[in-house]
């Protein structure tokens, strides 16, 4: 099959995308700015490691206003014969992926997220994307935005790249080609999107199917082209497969009219386009940070890009042969940096010119440490966002001689354990050594070694050897026996659970040499009792109150756990709310917080209070409620109840639409929610108190106007009130207090 059509400009430029939250505004040309306000120290190198010839991963720190900033840097020698820098994207340009996923798919030894993108769209770069000379996507039209590119001589540049394109019909008519594989966006100061009234080209790199009819547009025409000949013309139809040997032209407005009026099925089509400069690789970038070795003013930058945040950036040395790829996190242990502080760091690293990339939650750098098979994130954030594209570093050196070899496997096991063996090492050109290259030998003749998996049937001390191309390494392995064990414990040592509930257990061997070994379910034999049964490491109680014992056996050793199945908890014995909590537990309204504890004096969060309500009122949560959007991260067990409460107006958001489900609930907030529930129900308690509120509570003036009706409602019905002649409206509410209030309100 013929390869997909490409447009080659000798060598060309690659681009990316931009966040939907960005406000596109008119800006003035950047100017040189040299002021320096923050109190800082110079960057200090903490660690460095060669990851390929010509590529180093360095970690710096810098003190800024008495805070330590950690700076991850990839320093790349672009002139090295075994280094290649190229853009990365997902399976298709029109599909987002994580930087980790892109690096793994492409085999890159390192990568950094790149372009801004519209998070609400399917993917696709807003900026330029050129890979190996092929223009995959044209530059954006955002004012003062830039591109990063590698020229044919492997020199890096940072500048604005232009794009021109034309579509020629067989009758000689022509029309401007607006874009290639572009997502929808609104250029600066434009009342219309880039799709409005234009023609765009979508190649197989974009996606498997064309765009088709789009929401908000009418009269979308798609011209399907195979081998430069029109094979289909569609009006407002769903997207169809993009030909492997062709492309699809999508037109709207005047663009749609041109396609309809000048082409018929079977007609030839010609598209011509080029960038303002021939480049080998390229990605889209943001505002200049450094120019001629000096910081550039950020006065023209949108406010939502300012302030301290996670950052990604690229810097280039004066001769264009050294590339600095920078990633800085904003996490609890790292304060992030402003654009000005980022520029200063890039200058210290050696940048003559530097540019900002997408930051915030998109910030992500991955590095393949020598010996590892794939790159991993160096950022401290646990969550990784899918992004439009990244800039990747590739090791093009041939295979070399082995330099280092280690065995990645556990050295402490039980008889019968199946050990998966993984060799980690690298050669003289920093290529990883894989299991397929390694030969294993084991000293125990009774051990079973098959397909890099090892099993010992006998206790004792054994030796595992791995060898590859003249080098070898040994791993001592100890297979445990009873005489190695000082103590066998199960935690918790006794179980207190509600009827029918579960308790996770942890079993541990405490060895004579001071080490510990956590046991797996297959290591232990459990002697179940009438109080319940074990499933893996989870005990599930019977459905009624009872007592019993559970015995665990391993390596001929045993330990016994006492079990109590009841409606009580360890931490409520003698508590003023003990009877209430036990009664609510028996009714299924009160649940513990683990290990037989209720946490009676723990503050209740807004989301947890709604969960209590959902249990006691037995809410029927349907798909209608489950489809309600929550604009915040909440624990999974609270999601359905919160969606129900939001849909029915029981819990309302703040001015930003947030329910603040993880915040402690105050007494006045609880009163407000209870009135919303009880005020419209048939189980509404009778009014028994007639004393005016300003006489009942000395702090009545501290109750906000919006909460006064609700506080009055719960006080008059004696659902809950104050203490010492005060209501304390802003005080938090404990779990014991909530159980007491809910019993008064709902339990007869």
XYZ file of C-alpha atoms in Angstrom:
748
model
C 0.000 0.000 0.000
C 1.238 3.459 -0.844
C 2.423 5.486 2.174
C 0.145 8.291 3.392
C 0.631 11.563 1.522
C 3.078 13.923 3.217
C 4.182 17.453 2.402
C 7.931 17.730 2.847
C 9.811 21.011 3.101
C 13.306 19.564 3.061
C 13.028 19.636 6.857
C 10.218 21.196 8.933
C 8.536 22.229 12.179
C 6.345 20.541 14.885
C 3.580 22.073 17.046
C 1.111 21.593 19.882
C -1.941 22.956 21.709
C -3.423 25.372 24.186
C -5.484 25.359 27.357
C -9.185 26.142 27.039
C -9.013 28.252 30.160
C -6.610 30.713 28.531
C -7.992 34.161 27.869
C -6.770 35.289 24.469
C -6.150 38.999 24.623
C -4.417 41.630 22.595
C -0.788 42.038 23.558
C 2.021 44.394 22.688
C 5.430 43.290 21.430
C 7.750 41.902 24.093
C 10.523 44.131 25.370
C 13.751 43.457 27.209
C 13.378 43.729 30.984
C 16.254 43.503 33.454
C 14.697 44.308 36.866
C 15.032 41.626 39.510
C 12.855 41.893 42.653
C 12.794 38.478 44.340
C 15.369 37.623 47.001
C 17.194 34.647 45.490
C 20.379 32.616 45.469
C 22.101 31.068 42.481
C 21.016 27.660 41.268
C 22.875 24.778 42.934
C 23.490 21.454 41.214
C 22.291 18.571 43.413
C 22.521 15.604 41.068
C 23.323 14.742 37.476
C 23.184 11.593 35.393
C 24.004 10.825 31.785
C 21.006 9.173 30.110
C 22.480 9.035 26.590
C 25.571 10.352 24.860
C 24.909 14.075 24.640
C 21.987 14.054 27.114
C 22.149 14.687 30.844
C 19.426 14.809 33.472
C 20.329 17.369 36.131
C 18.575 18.384 39.337
C 19.159 21.877 40.697
C 17.779 23.781 43.676
C 17.408 27.510 44.136
C 16.383 29.600 47.120
C 13.684 32.125 46.227
C 12.276 34.218 49.075
C 13.509 31.655 51.639
C 11.819 28.782 49.801
C 13.656 25.928 48.086
C 12.682 25.343 44.467
C 13.585 22.011 42.836
C 14.459 22.315 39.152
C 14.511 19.307 36.806
C 16.667 19.932 33.730
C 17.475 17.969 30.597
C 20.640 19.387 29.043
C 21.000 18.249 25.439
C 23.998 18.577 23.120
C 22.195 18.969 19.799
C 25.432 18.522 17.872
C 26.055 14.996 19.157
C 25.804 12.400 16.416
C 23.727 10.024 18.569
C 21.102 12.513 19.777
C 17.793 13.236 18.093
C 15.175 15.728 19.311
C 11.678 15.303 17.886
C 8.044 15.991 18.817
C 5.813 13.321 20.321
C 2.055 12.933 20.224
C -0.472 10.192 20.951
C -1.647 7.515 18.551
C -2.989 10.403 16.469
C -2.545 14.191 16.583
C -6.231 14.515 17.433
C -5.885 12.335 20.533
C -4.343 13.407 23.858
C -2.000 11.166 25.812
C 0.260 11.414 28.830
C 3.911 12.299 28.315
C 4.735 8.931 29.912
C 2.555 7.175 27.345
C 4.063 9.106 24.436
C 7.621 8.323 25.551
C 6.829 4.642 26.017
C 5.151 4.399 22.613
C 8.014 6.148 20.818
C 10.979 4.771 22.769
C 12.184 8.226 23.841
C 14.766 8.309 26.633
C 13.270 11.561 27.950
C 10.456 13.962 27.156
C 8.828 17.192 28.328
C 5.244 18.332 27.790
C 5.089 21.125 25.268
C 2.248 23.114 23.756
C -0.834 24.699 25.236
C -4.068 22.997 24.219
C -7.825 23.231 24.649
C -8.634 20.799 27.458
C -12.284 20.654 26.337
C -11.388 19.420 22.859
C -10.449 15.941 21.680
C -6.787 16.805 21.283
C -4.743 18.246 18.476
C -2.141 20.972 18.597
C -2.950 24.633 18.322
C 0.632 25.373 17.412
C 2.970 24.002 14.778
C 3.976 20.346 14.637
C 6.731 19.224 12.294
C 8.264 15.779 12.534
C 11.199 14.647 10.397
C 10.461 17.392 7.872
C 6.757 16.578 7.551
C 4.347 19.400 8.400
C 1.900 17.532 10.607
C 0.164 20.699 11.828
C 0.606 24.374 10.956
C 1.456 27.188 13.421
C -1.211 28.969 15.449
C -2.230 32.599 14.855
C -1.945 33.730 18.468
C -0.190 37.070 18.779
C 3.338 36.910 20.224
C 3.279 33.132 20.517
C 6.343 31.289 19.247
C 7.641 27.987 17.971
C 10.649 25.895 18.909
C 12.380 24.252 15.947
C 15.434 22.218 14.967
C 17.036 23.146 11.642
C 18.645 20.761 9.166
C 22.067 21.353 10.759
C 20.638 20.438 14.207
C 20.685 24.046 15.396
C 17.752 25.080 17.580
C 15.740 28.260 17.068
C 12.898 29.945 18.936
C 10.790 32.294 16.826
C 7.393 32.906 15.237
C 6.849 30.663 12.197
C 4.514 31.645 9.391
C 2.365 29.399 7.199
C 0.854 29.783 3.746
C -1.274 27.262 1.900
C -3.452 26.999 -1.191
C -5.963 24.585 -2.715
C -6.118 24.446 -6.540
C -9.207 23.212 -8.432
C -9.013 21.696 -11.961
C -10.749 24.811 -13.392
C -7.908 27.020 -12.117
C -9.800 28.423 -9.101
C -7.918 28.593 -5.822
C -8.674 29.061 -2.122
C -6.498 29.608 0.921
C -5.711 26.562 3.057
C -6.250 27.704 6.643
C -4.776 24.766 8.510
C -3.569 21.188 8.682
C -4.812 18.844 11.418
C -5.944 21.752 13.600
C -8.288 21.626 16.540
C -10.908 24.365 16.844
C -9.753 27.586 18.531
C -10.392 31.337 18.480
C -7.430 33.512 17.370
C -6.693 36.761 19.245
C -9.291 39.494 18.661
C -11.259 37.283 16.260
C -15.058 37.003 16.567
C -14.959 33.656 14.740
C -13.097 30.389 15.183
C -10.367 29.141 12.885
C -12.953 26.808 11.285
C -15.415 29.582 10.364
C -15.453 30.347 6.619
C -12.225 28.420 5.963
C -10.852 25.130 4.613
C -8.771 22.713 6.700
C -6.898 19.588 5.685
C -7.033 16.442 7.835
C -4.570 13.632 7.149
C -4.345 10.105 8.630
C -2.114 11.604 11.332
C -5.164 13.456 12.701
C -7.397 10.480 13.529
C -8.970 7.399 12.000
C -12.047 9.414 10.977
C -12.628 12.917 9.680
C -14.304 15.694 11.677
C -17.703 15.479 9.961
C -20.584 17.736 11.024
C -19.570 19.749 14.088
C -21.761 21.191 16.863
C -22.451 24.885 16.281
C -21.744 24.749 12.535
C -24.044 24.190 9.577
C -23.120 23.582 5.982
C -19.909 21.642 6.716
C -18.584 20.156 3.457
C -16.016 17.370 3.438
C -14.049 16.545 0.293
C -12.505 13.075 0.537
C -9.302 12.755 -1.514
C -7.466 9.519 -2.357
C -4.236 9.608 -4.373
C -4.943 13.309 -5.143
C -8.374 12.521 -6.657
C -11.808 13.378 -5.170
C -13.548 10.162 -4.100
C -16.469 11.573 -2.061
C -18.230 14.869 -1.290
C -20.359 15.099 1.890
C -22.577 17.841 3.341
C -23.260 17.866 7.093
C -22.560 14.157 7.389
C -20.867 12.248 10.237
C -17.117 11.800 9.928
C -15.801 8.879 7.883
C -12.494 7.058 7.658
C -9.629 9.219 6.376
C -8.027 7.390 3.411
C -4.614 5.929 4.163
C -3.414 7.259 0.788
C -5.137 10.602 1.062
C -6.807 13.190 3.228
C -10.061 15.060 3.827
C -10.648 18.764 3.136
C -13.228 20.288 5.498
C -14.862 23.566 4.488
C -17.305 25.949 6.142
C -18.973 29.105 4.798
C -16.995 30.439 1.827
C -14.690 27.447 2.153
C -17.620 25.021 1.819
C -18.921 26.931 -1.218
C -15.518 26.718 -2.910
C -15.382 22.945 -2.449
C -18.958 22.435 -3.673
C -18.693 24.760 -6.682
C -15.292 23.712 -7.976
C -14.988 19.966 -7.435
C -16.788 16.818 -8.543
C -16.036 13.199 -7.779
C -13.100 12.094 -9.955
C -11.509 15.576 -10.153
C -7.822 16.026 -9.319
C -6.906 18.094 -6.260
C -3.708 19.982 -5.566
C -2.694 21.390 -2.174
C 0.435 23.475 -1.715
C 1.692 24.759 1.628
C 4.879 25.774 3.346
C 6.326 27.324 6.479
C 8.224 30.590 6.524
C 11.424 28.630 7.239
C 12.557 25.102 6.489
C 12.893 23.091 9.692
C 13.495 19.454 10.625
C 11.459 19.269 13.848
C 9.180 21.756 15.601
C 6.585 22.270 18.311
C 4.381 25.187 19.284
C 5.414 27.341 22.226
C 4.175 30.308 24.246
C 5.661 33.713 25.123
C 9.356 34.532 25.090
C 10.960 34.486 28.532
C 14.554 35.269 27.580
C 15.969 37.126 24.581
C 19.665 37.875 24.012
C 20.431 36.504 27.462
C 18.091 38.905 29.274
C 14.672 38.485 30.840
C 11.714 39.613 28.693
C 8.926 41.701 30.226
C 5.719 39.810 31.042
C 3.507 42.897 31.125
C 1.613 41.639 28.059
C 0.976 38.151 29.493
C -2.561 37.144 30.520
C -3.143 37.267 34.279
C -4.002 33.565 34.520
C -0.468 32.705 33.356
C 1.171 34.798 36.065
C 1.957 33.978 39.673
C 3.809 30.968 41.016
C 2.890 27.682 39.394
C 4.272 24.473 37.952
C 6.260 25.363 34.843
C 7.734 23.839 31.683
C 10.100 25.762 29.427
C 12.787 25.489 26.760
C 16.045 27.418 26.580
C 18.681 27.534 23.840
C 22.332 28.588 24.069
C 23.684 31.459 21.969
C 25.107 29.115 19.310
C 21.852 27.110 19.190
C 23.643 23.837 19.960
C 22.645 23.319 23.613
C 19.023 22.782 24.598
C 17.755 23.209 28.169
C 14.445 21.487 28.918
C 13.119 22.637 32.302
C 10.351 21.304 34.546
C 9.407 22.780 37.947
C 6.610 21.463 40.169
C 4.279 23.339 42.452
C 3.530 20.866 45.246
C 3.593 20.990 49.049
C 7.362 20.572 49.093
C 8.012 22.844 46.104
C 6.482 26.344 45.764
C 6.612 26.669 41.989
C 7.900 29.793 40.231
C 6.635 32.872 38.433
C 7.455 33.516 34.782
C 10.070 36.071 35.866
C 11.712 33.575 38.227
C 11.588 30.929 35.505
C 13.354 33.295 33.107
C 16.124 33.944 35.639
C 16.647 30.199 36.098
C 16.903 29.686 32.342
C 19.484 32.466 32.096
C 21.542 30.890 34.886
C 21.456 27.562 33.058
C 22.970 29.228 29.979
C 19.962 30.196 27.849
C 20.429 33.001 25.319
C 16.806 32.641 24.243
C 14.003 30.821 26.067
C 10.280 30.273 25.769
C 7.416 29.254 28.055
C 5.506 26.000 27.505
C 2.230 24.736 28.941
C 2.493 24.516 32.735
C 0.239 24.002 35.739
C -1.369 20.568 35.740
C 0.154 19.801 32.327
C 3.739 19.990 33.615
C 5.385 16.604 33.110
C 8.951 15.446 32.478
C 9.899 11.805 32.005
C 13.413 10.336 32.066
C 14.688 6.825 31.376
C 17.347 6.079 33.966
C 20.157 3.853 32.635
C 19.099 0.247 33.132
C 15.369 0.963 33.021
C 13.312 -0.173 30.033
C 11.131 2.928 29.773
C 11.015 6.529 30.920
C 9.274 7.493 34.169
C 8.056 10.817 35.554
C 10.416 12.852 37.693
C 7.635 15.191 38.855
C 6.371 14.884 42.417
C 2.686 15.177 41.498
C 0.965 11.779 41.538
C -1.575 12.545 38.814
C -0.509 12.996 35.188
C -2.688 14.896 32.731
C -3.093 13.797 29.132
C -1.699 16.523 26.886
C -1.487 17.356 23.201
C 2.194 16.782 22.573
C 5.699 16.655 24.011
C 9.289 17.132 22.975
C 11.194 13.849 23.024
C 14.891 12.931 23.234
C 16.059 9.842 21.359
C 19.248 7.783 21.707
C 20.274 6.780 18.165
C 23.567 5.091 19.126
C 24.133 1.429 18.150
C 24.200 -1.307 20.763
C 27.381 -1.259 22.880
C 29.205 -3.526 25.308
C 27.565 -4.241 28.690
C 28.584 -1.900 31.508
C 26.273 -2.663 34.416
C 23.932 -5.538 35.359
C 21.680 -6.085 38.378
C 18.849 -8.453 39.288
C 15.579 -6.804 40.284
C 13.933 -9.487 42.411
C 13.007 -10.061 46.033
C 15.667 -11.682 48.191
C 13.310 -12.888 50.938
C 10.588 -15.408 50.032
C 8.376 -18.191 51.341
C 8.514 -21.794 50.058
C 6.367 -22.038 46.939
C 6.511 -18.320 46.090
C 6.776 -17.577 42.362
C 9.525 -14.993 41.828
C 9.520 -12.947 38.628
C 13.092 -12.185 37.606
C 13.982 -8.898 35.961
C 17.498 -7.961 34.934
C 18.409 -4.281 34.908
C 21.522 -2.993 33.243
C 22.827 -0.935 30.365
C 25.554 -0.957 27.761
C 28.293 1.529 26.872
C 25.804 3.505 24.749
C 23.205 3.621 27.549
C 20.822 1.136 25.953
C 19.029 -1.061 28.501
C 19.792 -4.749 28.884
C 16.592 -6.793 28.801
C 15.596 -10.168 30.208
C 15.800 -11.620 26.721
C 19.565 -10.934 26.772
C 20.239 -12.492 30.196
C 20.991 -16.069 31.282
C 19.991 -17.137 34.829
C 21.432 -19.906 37.030
C 20.413 -20.954 40.569
C 22.412 -22.915 43.194
C 19.436 -25.014 44.425
C 18.990 -28.021 42.093
C 15.387 -28.466 43.274
C 14.378 -24.936 42.311
C 12.136 -24.500 39.271
C 13.339 -21.864 36.753
C 11.137 -21.308 33.708
C 10.647 -18.233 31.495
C 12.281 -15.844 33.973
C 10.170 -17.172 36.831
C 11.727 -18.930 39.811
C 10.141 -21.100 42.525
C 11.852 -22.621 45.593
C 10.248 -25.603 47.303
C 12.825 -25.943 50.098
C 13.761 -23.493 52.836
C 17.352 -22.304 53.073
C 19.867 -19.873 51.597
C 20.406 -19.965 47.830
C 22.265 -18.005 45.141
C 20.831 -16.684 41.882
C 23.240 -15.618 39.129
C 22.483 -13.511 36.037
C 25.008 -13.176 33.207
C 25.174 -11.332 29.883
C 27.944 -11.035 27.337
C 30.821 -11.520 29.772
C 29.494 -9.811 32.905
C 27.514 -11.378 35.740
C 25.902 -10.525 39.067
C 24.674 -12.599 42.034
C 21.606 -12.252 44.261
C 21.456 -14.187 47.573
C 17.917 -15.455 48.225
C 16.626 -16.642 51.583
C 13.649 -19.019 51.655
C 12.093 -18.699 55.117
C 11.588 -21.448 57.682
C 10.097 -21.463 61.203
C 13.540 -21.185 62.815
C 14.045 -17.812 61.073
C 11.006 -16.325 62.834
C 11.058 -14.567 66.202
C 7.334 -13.695 66.244
C 4.216 -14.135 64.100
C 1.580 -11.388 64.453
C -1.764 -10.475 62.934
C -3.030 -6.891 63.054
C -5.429 -5.946 64.489
C -4.816 -8.463 67.273
C -8.542 -8.529 68.039
C -11.540 -7.763 65.831
C -14.566 -5.621 66.686
C -17.010 -5.262 63.785
C -20.666 -4.641 63.078
C -22.732 -7.648 61.937
C -22.048 -8.385 58.277
C -19.120 -5.971 58.055
C -15.557 -6.662 56.939
C -12.157 -6.143 58.548
C -8.878 -6.136 56.630
C -6.059 -8.015 58.383
C -2.293 -7.814 58.036
C -0.085 -10.781 58.917
C 3.628 -10.309 59.559
C 6.656 -12.469 60.338
C 9.190 -10.734 62.603
C 12.546 -12.329 61.811
C 15.455 -13.031 64.131
C 17.696 -10.621 62.222
C 15.294 -7.709 62.822
C 13.648 -7.700 59.405
C 9.915 -8.176 58.817
C 8.088 -10.106 56.114
C 4.480 -9.334 55.158
C 2.528 -12.486 54.441
C 0.182 -12.992 51.505
C -3.150 -14.870 51.620
C -1.617 -17.966 50.033
C 0.938 -18.227 52.850
C -1.636 -18.578 55.649
C -4.107 -21.236 56.695
C -7.102 -19.831 58.575
C -9.258 -21.789 61.007
C -12.642 -20.077 60.600
C -15.087 -19.816 63.492
C -18.821 -19.300 63.811
C -18.200 -15.530 64.051
C -17.437 -15.245 60.323
C -15.079 -16.337 57.583
C -11.860 -15.291 55.868
C -11.541 -14.367 52.195
C -7.899 -13.659 51.308
C -6.883 -11.188 54.048
C -10.421 -9.978 54.796
C -12.596 -11.206 57.651
C -16.368 -10.917 57.139
C -18.613 -11.184 60.178
C -21.894 -13.075 60.364
C -25.127 -11.104 60.297
C -25.843 -11.326 64.028
C -24.155 -10.405 67.310
C -21.690 -13.048 68.526
C -18.175 -13.693 69.807
C -15.485 -16.073 68.604
C -11.830 -16.716 67.848
C -9.872 -16.923 64.599
C -6.604 -18.857 64.274
C -3.877 -18.171 61.683
C -1.209 -20.782 60.862
C 2.019 -20.423 58.864
C 5.269 -22.465 58.798
C 3.954 -24.457 61.778
C 3.483 -21.236 63.793
C 0.078 -19.984 64.923
C -1.620 -16.988 66.528
C -5.216 -16.403 67.683
C -7.434 -13.322 67.220
C -10.418 -12.593 69.479
C -13.593 -11.551 67.625
C -16.574 -9.510 68.801
C -19.479 -8.945 66.418
C -21.704 -6.229 67.888
C -23.187 -2.784 67.335
C -20.513 -1.065 69.405
C -17.115 0.495 68.780
C -13.858 0.551 70.745
C -13.758 4.306 71.178
C -17.323 4.955 72.404
C -17.173 2.992 75.665
C -18.357 5.447 78.341
C -18.914 8.219 75.771
C -21.956 10.449 76.396
C -23.378 9.381 72.988
C -22.637 5.646 73.302
C -26.263 4.488 73.423
C -27.257 6.744 70.533
C -24.368 5.579 68.350
C -25.062 1.903 69.108
C -28.759 2.389 68.341
C -27.978 4.138 65.030
C -25.460 1.423 64.154
C -28.070 -1.282 64.765
C -30.428 0.558 62.410
C -27.666 0.714 59.765
C -27.255 4.500 59.960
C -23.863 4.622 61.691
C -20.709 3.116 60.209
C -17.206 2.964 61.664
C -13.992 4.443 60.352
C -11.982 1.216 60.538
C -10.459 -1.148 63.120
C -13.605 -1.084 65.266
C -13.485 2.683 65.750
C -16.286 5.217 65.260
C -14.370 8.450 65.846
C -17.079 10.112 67.976
C -15.099 13.323 68.473
C -13.961 13.637 64.844
C -15.310 16.620 62.894
C -17.809 15.720 60.164
C -17.188 16.925 56.622
C -19.997 18.320 54.480
C -19.796 15.304 52.147
C -19.918 12.834 55.042
C -22.997 14.530 56.518
C -24.777 14.071 53.193
C -23.791 10.371 53.222
C -25.341 10.016 56.713
C -28.538 11.595 55.356
C -28.584 9.273 52.332
C -28.428 6.215 54.622
C -31.096 7.342 57.049
C -33.464 8.531 54.303
C -32.665 5.632 51.961
C -32.259 7.874 48.919
C -33.038 6.211 45.594
C -30.125 7.466 43.523
C -30.983 7.027 39.837
C -28.993 7.645 36.668
C -30.460 11.156 36.570
C -28.682 12.062 39.790
C -25.538 10.099 38.931
C -25.088 12.228 35.786
C -24.825 15.426 37.840
C -21.364 16.976 37.509
C -19.238 17.624 40.596
C -16.645 20.296 39.918
C -14.309 19.100 42.657
C -12.481 15.977 43.782
C -14.396 14.057 46.469
C -14.004 10.591 48.035
C -15.624 7.873 45.916
C -17.986 6.770 48.700
C -19.541 10.271 48.838
C -20.047 10.835 45.100
C -23.553 9.428 44.584
C -24.967 11.047 47.730
C -23.422 14.410 46.824
C -24.824 14.259 43.293
C -28.290 13.470 44.688
C -28.041 16.307 47.200
C -26.852 18.773 44.552
C -29.555 17.768 42.075
C -32.332 18.196 44.656
C -30.950 21.401 46.164
C -30.203 19.816 49.544
C -26.554 20.864 49.355
C -25.786 24.021 47.399
C -22.515 25.334 46.064
C -20.614 28.540 46.682
C -20.153 31.383 44.199
C -17.770 29.144 42.230
C -20.226 26.250 42.071
C -18.213 24.152 44.545
C -19.945 22.051 47.211
C -16.803 22.133 49.397
C -17.550 18.532 50.313
C -14.197 18.030 52.037
C -14.633 21.001 54.397
C -15.923 20.477 57.980
C -19.623 21.199 58.365
C -20.574 23.980 60.774
C -23.571 23.912 63.117
C -25.415 26.557 61.094
C -24.740 24.688 57.828
C -26.109 21.484 59.339
C -29.223 23.365 60.515
C -29.756 24.742 56.996
C -29.496 21.332 55.337
C -31.819 19.727 57.887
C -34.487 22.370 57.308
C -34.295 21.796 53.545
C -34.886 18.075 54.093
C -37.437 18.213 56.924
C -39.308 21.326 55.820
C -40.794 19.560 52.817
C -41.294 16.091 54.298
C -44.182 14.337 56.012
C -41.958 13.415 58.979
C -41.464 17.015 60.030
C -41.086 17.217 63.853
C -43.546 19.293 65.815
C -42.669 22.779 67.062
C -42.198 22.656 70.861
C -40.114 25.756 71.736
C -41.582 29.269 71.567
C -38.830 31.304 73.234
C -37.477 34.068 70.938
C -34.085 33.202 69.538
C -32.413 36.372 70.806
C -33.471 35.332 74.303
C -32.541 31.698 73.819
C -29.031 32.402 72.481
C -26.728 35.132 73.747
C -24.769 34.907 70.479
C -27.822 35.200 68.193
C -26.257 38.274 66.580
C -23.418 36.020 65.371
C -25.818 33.891 63.300
C -25.775 35.153 59.677
C -29.071 36.282 58.203
C -29.110 33.434 55.677
C -28.910 30.815 58.469
C -31.289 32.342 61.034
C -34.459 30.718 59.736
C -32.832 27.289 59.788
C -31.316 27.705 63.261
C -34.715 28.824 64.498
C -36.354 25.809 62.820
C -34.095 23.168 64.464
C -34.144 24.974 67.824
C -37.939 25.243 68.007
C -38.243 21.519 67.269
C -35.461 20.598 69.695
C -33.548 18.795 66.977
C -30.467 20.492 68.320
C -29.689 23.685 70.113
C -26.947 25.438 71.973
C -24.726 25.105 74.989
C -24.467 27.534 77.884
C -27.049 29.855 76.319
C -25.081 30.009 73.064
C -25.587 28.407 69.657
C -21.967 28.650 68.380
C -23.059 28.841 64.709
C -19.586 28.477 63.181
C -18.366 25.629 65.379
C -17.664 22.325 63.663
C -19.870 19.299 64.350
C -18.567 15.929 65.559
C -19.717 12.469 64.488
C -21.290 11.860 67.917
C -23.238 15.122 67.668
C -24.427 14.280 64.165
C -25.724 10.875 65.280
C -27.608 12.524 68.133
C -29.142 15.146 65.850
C -30.132 12.626 63.184
C -31.740 10.355 65.770
C -33.846 13.238 67.083
C -34.824 14.317 63.576
C -35.577 11.006 61.881
C -35.676 8.033 64.272
C -38.960 7.521 66.127
